[in-house]
mmCIF file of C-alpha atoms in Angstrom:
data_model
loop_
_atom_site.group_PDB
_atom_site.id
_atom_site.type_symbol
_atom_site.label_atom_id
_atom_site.label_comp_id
_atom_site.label_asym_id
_atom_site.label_seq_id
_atom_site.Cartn_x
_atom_site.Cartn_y
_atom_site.Cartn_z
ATOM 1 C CA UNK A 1 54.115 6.043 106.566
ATOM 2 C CA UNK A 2 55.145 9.511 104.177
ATOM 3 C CA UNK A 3 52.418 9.506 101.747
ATOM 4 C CA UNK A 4 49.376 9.733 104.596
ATOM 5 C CA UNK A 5 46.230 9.086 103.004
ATOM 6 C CA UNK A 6 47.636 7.265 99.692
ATOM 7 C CA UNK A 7 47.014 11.154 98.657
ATOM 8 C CA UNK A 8 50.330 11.773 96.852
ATOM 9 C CA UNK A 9 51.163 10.581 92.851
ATOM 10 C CA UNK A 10 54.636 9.192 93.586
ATOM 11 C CA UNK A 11 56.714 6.093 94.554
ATOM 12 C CA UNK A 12 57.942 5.439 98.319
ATOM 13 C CA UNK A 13 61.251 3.533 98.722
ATOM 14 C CA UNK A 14 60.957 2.596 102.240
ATOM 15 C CA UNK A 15 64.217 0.734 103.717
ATOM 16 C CA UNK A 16 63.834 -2.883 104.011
ATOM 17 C CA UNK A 17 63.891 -2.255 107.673
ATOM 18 C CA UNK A 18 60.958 0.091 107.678
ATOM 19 C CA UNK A 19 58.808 -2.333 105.433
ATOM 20 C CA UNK A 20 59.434 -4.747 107.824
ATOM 21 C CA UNK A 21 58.697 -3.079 110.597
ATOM 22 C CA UNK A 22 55.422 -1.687 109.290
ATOM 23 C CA UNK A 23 54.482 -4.815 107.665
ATOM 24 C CA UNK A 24 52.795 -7.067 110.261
ATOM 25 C CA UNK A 25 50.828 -3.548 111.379
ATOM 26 C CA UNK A 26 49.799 -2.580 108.229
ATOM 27 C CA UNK A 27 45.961 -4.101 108.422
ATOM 28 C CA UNK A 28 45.633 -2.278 111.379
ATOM 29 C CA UNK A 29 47.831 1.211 111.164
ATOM 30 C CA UNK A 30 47.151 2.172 107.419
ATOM 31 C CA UNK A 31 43.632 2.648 106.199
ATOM 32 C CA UNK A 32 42.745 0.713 102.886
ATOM 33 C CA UNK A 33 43.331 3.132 100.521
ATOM 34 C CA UNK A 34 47.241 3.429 102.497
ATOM 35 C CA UNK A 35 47.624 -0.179 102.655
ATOM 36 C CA UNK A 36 47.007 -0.689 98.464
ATOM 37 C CA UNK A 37 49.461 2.260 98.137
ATOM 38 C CA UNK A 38 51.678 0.578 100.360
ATOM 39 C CA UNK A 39 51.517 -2.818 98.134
ATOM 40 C CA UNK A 40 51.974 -1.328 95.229
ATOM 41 C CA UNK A 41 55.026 0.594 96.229
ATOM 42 C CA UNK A 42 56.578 -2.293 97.190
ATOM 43 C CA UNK A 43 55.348 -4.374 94.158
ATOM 44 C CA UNK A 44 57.177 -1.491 92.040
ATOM 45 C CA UNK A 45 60.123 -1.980 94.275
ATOM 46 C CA UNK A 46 60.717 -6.041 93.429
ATOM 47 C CA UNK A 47 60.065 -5.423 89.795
ATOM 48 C CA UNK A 48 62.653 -2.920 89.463
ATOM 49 C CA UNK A 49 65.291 -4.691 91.528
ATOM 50 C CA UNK A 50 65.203 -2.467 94.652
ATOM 51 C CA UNK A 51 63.933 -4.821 96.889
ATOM 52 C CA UNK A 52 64.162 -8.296 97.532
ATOM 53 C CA UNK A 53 61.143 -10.482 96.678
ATOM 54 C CA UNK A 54 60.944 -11.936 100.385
ATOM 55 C CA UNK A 55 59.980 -8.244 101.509
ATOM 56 C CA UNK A 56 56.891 -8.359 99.456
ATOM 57 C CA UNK A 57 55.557 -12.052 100.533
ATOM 58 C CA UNK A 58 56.269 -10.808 104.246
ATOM 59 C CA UNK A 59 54.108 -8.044 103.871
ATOM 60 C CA UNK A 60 51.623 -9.913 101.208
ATOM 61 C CA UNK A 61 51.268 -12.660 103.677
ATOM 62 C CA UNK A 62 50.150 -10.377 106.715
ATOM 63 C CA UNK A 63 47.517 -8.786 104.636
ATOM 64 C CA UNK A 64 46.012 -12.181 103.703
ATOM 65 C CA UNK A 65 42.538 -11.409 105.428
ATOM 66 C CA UNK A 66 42.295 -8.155 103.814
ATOM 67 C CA UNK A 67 39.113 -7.369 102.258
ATOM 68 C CA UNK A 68 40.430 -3.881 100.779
ATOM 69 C CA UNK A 69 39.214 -4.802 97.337
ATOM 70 C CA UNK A 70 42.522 -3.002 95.546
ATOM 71 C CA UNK A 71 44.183 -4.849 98.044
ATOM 72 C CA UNK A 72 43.106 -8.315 98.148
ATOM 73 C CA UNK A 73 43.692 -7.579 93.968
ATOM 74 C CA UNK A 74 47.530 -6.157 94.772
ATOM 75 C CA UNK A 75 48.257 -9.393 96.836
ATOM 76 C CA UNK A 76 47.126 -12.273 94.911
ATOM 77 C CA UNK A 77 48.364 -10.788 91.790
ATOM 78 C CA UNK A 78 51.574 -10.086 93.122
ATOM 79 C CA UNK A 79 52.081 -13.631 94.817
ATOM 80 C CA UNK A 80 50.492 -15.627 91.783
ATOM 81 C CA UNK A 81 53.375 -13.667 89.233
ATOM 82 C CA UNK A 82 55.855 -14.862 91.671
ATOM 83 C CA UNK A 83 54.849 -18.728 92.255
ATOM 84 C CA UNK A 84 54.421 -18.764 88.379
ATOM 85 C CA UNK A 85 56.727 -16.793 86.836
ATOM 86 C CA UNK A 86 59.834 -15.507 89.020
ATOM 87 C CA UNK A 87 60.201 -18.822 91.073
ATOM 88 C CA UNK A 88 62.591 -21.513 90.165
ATOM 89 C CA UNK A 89 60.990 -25.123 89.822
ATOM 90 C CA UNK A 90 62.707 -26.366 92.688
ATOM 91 C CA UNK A 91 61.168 -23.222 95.005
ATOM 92 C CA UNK A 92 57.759 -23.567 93.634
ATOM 93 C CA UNK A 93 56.536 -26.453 96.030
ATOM 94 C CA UNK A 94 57.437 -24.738 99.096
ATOM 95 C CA UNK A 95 55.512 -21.079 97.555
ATOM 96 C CA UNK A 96 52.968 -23.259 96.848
ATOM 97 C CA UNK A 97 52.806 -24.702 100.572
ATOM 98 C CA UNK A 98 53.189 -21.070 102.359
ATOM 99 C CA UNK A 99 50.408 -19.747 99.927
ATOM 100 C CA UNK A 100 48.200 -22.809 101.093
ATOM 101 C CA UNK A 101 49.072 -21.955 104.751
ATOM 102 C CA UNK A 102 48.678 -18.364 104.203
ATOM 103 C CA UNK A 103 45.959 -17.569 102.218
ATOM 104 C CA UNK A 104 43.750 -20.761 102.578
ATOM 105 C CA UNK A 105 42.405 -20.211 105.630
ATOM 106 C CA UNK A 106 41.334 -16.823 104.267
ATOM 107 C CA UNK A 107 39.381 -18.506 101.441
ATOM 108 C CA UNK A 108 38.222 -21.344 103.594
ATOM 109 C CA UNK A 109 36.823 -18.322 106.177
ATOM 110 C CA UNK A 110 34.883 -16.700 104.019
ATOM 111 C CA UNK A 111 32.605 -19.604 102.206
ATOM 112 C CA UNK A 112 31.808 -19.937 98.770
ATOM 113 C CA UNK A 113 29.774 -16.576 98.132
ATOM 114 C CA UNK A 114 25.871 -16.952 97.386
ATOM 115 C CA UNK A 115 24.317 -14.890 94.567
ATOM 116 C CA UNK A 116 23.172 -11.974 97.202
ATOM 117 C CA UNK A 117 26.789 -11.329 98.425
ATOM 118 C CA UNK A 118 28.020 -8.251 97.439
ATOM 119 C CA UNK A 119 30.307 -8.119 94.855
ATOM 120 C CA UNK A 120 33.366 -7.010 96.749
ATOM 121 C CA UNK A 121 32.816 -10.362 98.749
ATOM 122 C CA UNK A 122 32.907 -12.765 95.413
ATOM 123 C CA UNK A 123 35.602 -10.665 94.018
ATOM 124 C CA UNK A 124 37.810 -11.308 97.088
ATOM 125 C CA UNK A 125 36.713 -15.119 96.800
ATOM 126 C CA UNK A 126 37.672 -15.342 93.316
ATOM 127 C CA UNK A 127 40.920 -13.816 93.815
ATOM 128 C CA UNK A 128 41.604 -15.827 96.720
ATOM 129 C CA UNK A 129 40.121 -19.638 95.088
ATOM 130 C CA UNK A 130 42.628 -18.824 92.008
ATOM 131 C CA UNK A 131 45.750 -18.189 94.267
ATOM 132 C CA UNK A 132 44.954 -20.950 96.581
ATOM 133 C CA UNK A 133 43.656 -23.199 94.018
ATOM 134 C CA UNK A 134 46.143 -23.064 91.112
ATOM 135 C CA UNK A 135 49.912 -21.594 92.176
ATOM 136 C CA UNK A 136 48.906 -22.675 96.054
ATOM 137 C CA UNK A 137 48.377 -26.487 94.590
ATOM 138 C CA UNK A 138 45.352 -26.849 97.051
ATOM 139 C CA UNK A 139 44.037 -30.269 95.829
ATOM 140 C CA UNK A 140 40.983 -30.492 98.183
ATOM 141 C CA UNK A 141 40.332 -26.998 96.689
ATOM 142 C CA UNK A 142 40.381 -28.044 93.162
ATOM 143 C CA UNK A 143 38.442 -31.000 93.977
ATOM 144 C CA UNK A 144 35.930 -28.747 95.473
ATOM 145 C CA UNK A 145 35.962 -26.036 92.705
ATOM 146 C CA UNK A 146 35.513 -29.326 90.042
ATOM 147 C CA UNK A 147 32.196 -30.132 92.233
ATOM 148 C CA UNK A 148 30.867 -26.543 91.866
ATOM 149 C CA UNK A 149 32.190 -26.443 88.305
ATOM 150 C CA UNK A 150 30.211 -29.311 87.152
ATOM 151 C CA UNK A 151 26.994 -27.728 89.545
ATOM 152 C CA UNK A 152 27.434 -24.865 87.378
ATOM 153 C CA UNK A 153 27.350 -26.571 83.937
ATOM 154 C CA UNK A 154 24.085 -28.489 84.783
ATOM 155 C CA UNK A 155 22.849 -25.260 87.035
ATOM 156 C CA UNK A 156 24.431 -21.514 85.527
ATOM 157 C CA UNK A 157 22.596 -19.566 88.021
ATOM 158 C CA UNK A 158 23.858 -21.885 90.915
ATOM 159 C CA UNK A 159 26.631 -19.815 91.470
ATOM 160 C CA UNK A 160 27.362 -15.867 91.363
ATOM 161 C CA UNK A 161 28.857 -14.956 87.678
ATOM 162 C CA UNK A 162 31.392 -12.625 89.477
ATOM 163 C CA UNK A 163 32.605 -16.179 90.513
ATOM 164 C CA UNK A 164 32.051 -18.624 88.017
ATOM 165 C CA UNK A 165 35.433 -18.105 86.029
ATOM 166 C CA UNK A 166 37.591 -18.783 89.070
ATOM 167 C CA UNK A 167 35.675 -21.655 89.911
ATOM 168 C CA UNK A 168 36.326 -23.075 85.989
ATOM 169 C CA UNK A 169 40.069 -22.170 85.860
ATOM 170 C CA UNK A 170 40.586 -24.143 89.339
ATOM 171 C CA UNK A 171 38.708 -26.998 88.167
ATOM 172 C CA UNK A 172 40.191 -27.142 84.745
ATOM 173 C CA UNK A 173 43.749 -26.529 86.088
ATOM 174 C CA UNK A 174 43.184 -29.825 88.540
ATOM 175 C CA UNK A 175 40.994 -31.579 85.919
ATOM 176 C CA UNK A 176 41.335 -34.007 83.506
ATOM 177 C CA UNK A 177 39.737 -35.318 80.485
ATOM 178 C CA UNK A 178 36.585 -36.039 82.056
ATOM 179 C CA UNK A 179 36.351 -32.270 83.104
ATOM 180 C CA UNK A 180 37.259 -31.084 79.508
ATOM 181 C CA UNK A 181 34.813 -33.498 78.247
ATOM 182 C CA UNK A 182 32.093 -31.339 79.912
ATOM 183 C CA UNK A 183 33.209 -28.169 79.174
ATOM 184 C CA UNK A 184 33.395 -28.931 75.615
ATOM 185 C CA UNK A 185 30.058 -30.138 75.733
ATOM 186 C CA UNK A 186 28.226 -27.229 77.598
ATOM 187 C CA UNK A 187 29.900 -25.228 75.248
ATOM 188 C CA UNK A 188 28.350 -26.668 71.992
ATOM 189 C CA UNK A 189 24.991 -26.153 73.746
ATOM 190 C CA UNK A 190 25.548 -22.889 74.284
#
């Protein structure tokens, strides 16, 4: 790894051979702040055409059980802009499975945060429920984030506000009119 310590204020091109050789020990050979610099090297990479797309999931989907804040951040956001806006149609089921397989288990691990988590922990579980949830397709998620969603319109300090939005979009994004119903409705009282 050349920039040690994330320390540096420039770009690394690794080759595609290096980034996949250092991808499945990344969690465990580059500290946190190396491993964010690491994603968003390669993230730079696939946006300007460098690198193939496939090189970033690879490495995205070993660091699924992150809890680097930045990096948890760096992964979901780079996997949810490629389920939803660089796939084609016909790839988006199977992104949508691998994202399930990789990153549910994740969000399934760590349990719906409580109000005395620490922040990083919601934040990570927010991230995680709107990857899973929406561009993952996870409909036992979405059912589950409509149950806390409506919990949350009757009960606002029944779940932490770092995580109520995440919980809405989910539960919106697998709703229905019933769902908008009650949204619409909280919000006039409000």
């Amino acid at each position: 790894f050349v920039n040690r310590g994330s320390a540096g204020y420039f770009v690394t091109e690794y080759t595609a051979a290096n980034v996949r050789g250092l991808s499945p020990r990344a969690e465990t050979a580059l500290t946190p702040t190396e491993r964010v610099g690491f994603l968003g090297d390669e993230w730079r990479m696939v946006r300007s055409a460098r690198h193939d797309i496939g090189l970033f999931l690879d490495l995205a989907g070993e660091l699924a059980d992150d809890t680097t804040p930045g990096g948890v951040d760096s992964v979901t956001s780079g996997v949810a802009f490629t389920a939803e806006e660089l796939a084609a149609a016909a790839a988006r089921p199977g992104i949508a499975t691998w994202i399930r397989q990789k990153f549910g288990p994740a969000l399934e691990q760590s349990g719906v945060p409580k109000r005395d988590d620490d922040e990083q922990k919601q934040s990570r579980w927010a991230a995680l429920a709107e990857l899973v949830g929406i561009p993952g397709e996870d409909r036992q998620f979405q059912v589950k984030s409509r149950e806390l969603a409506s919990r949350l319109m009757i009960e606002p300090a029944s779940l932490p506000s770092t995580i109520a939005a995440a919980v809405l979009h989910v539960a919106a994004y697998g709703g229905d009119g019933v769902l908008y119903d009650q949204y619409v409705n909280r919000l006039k009282a409000l």
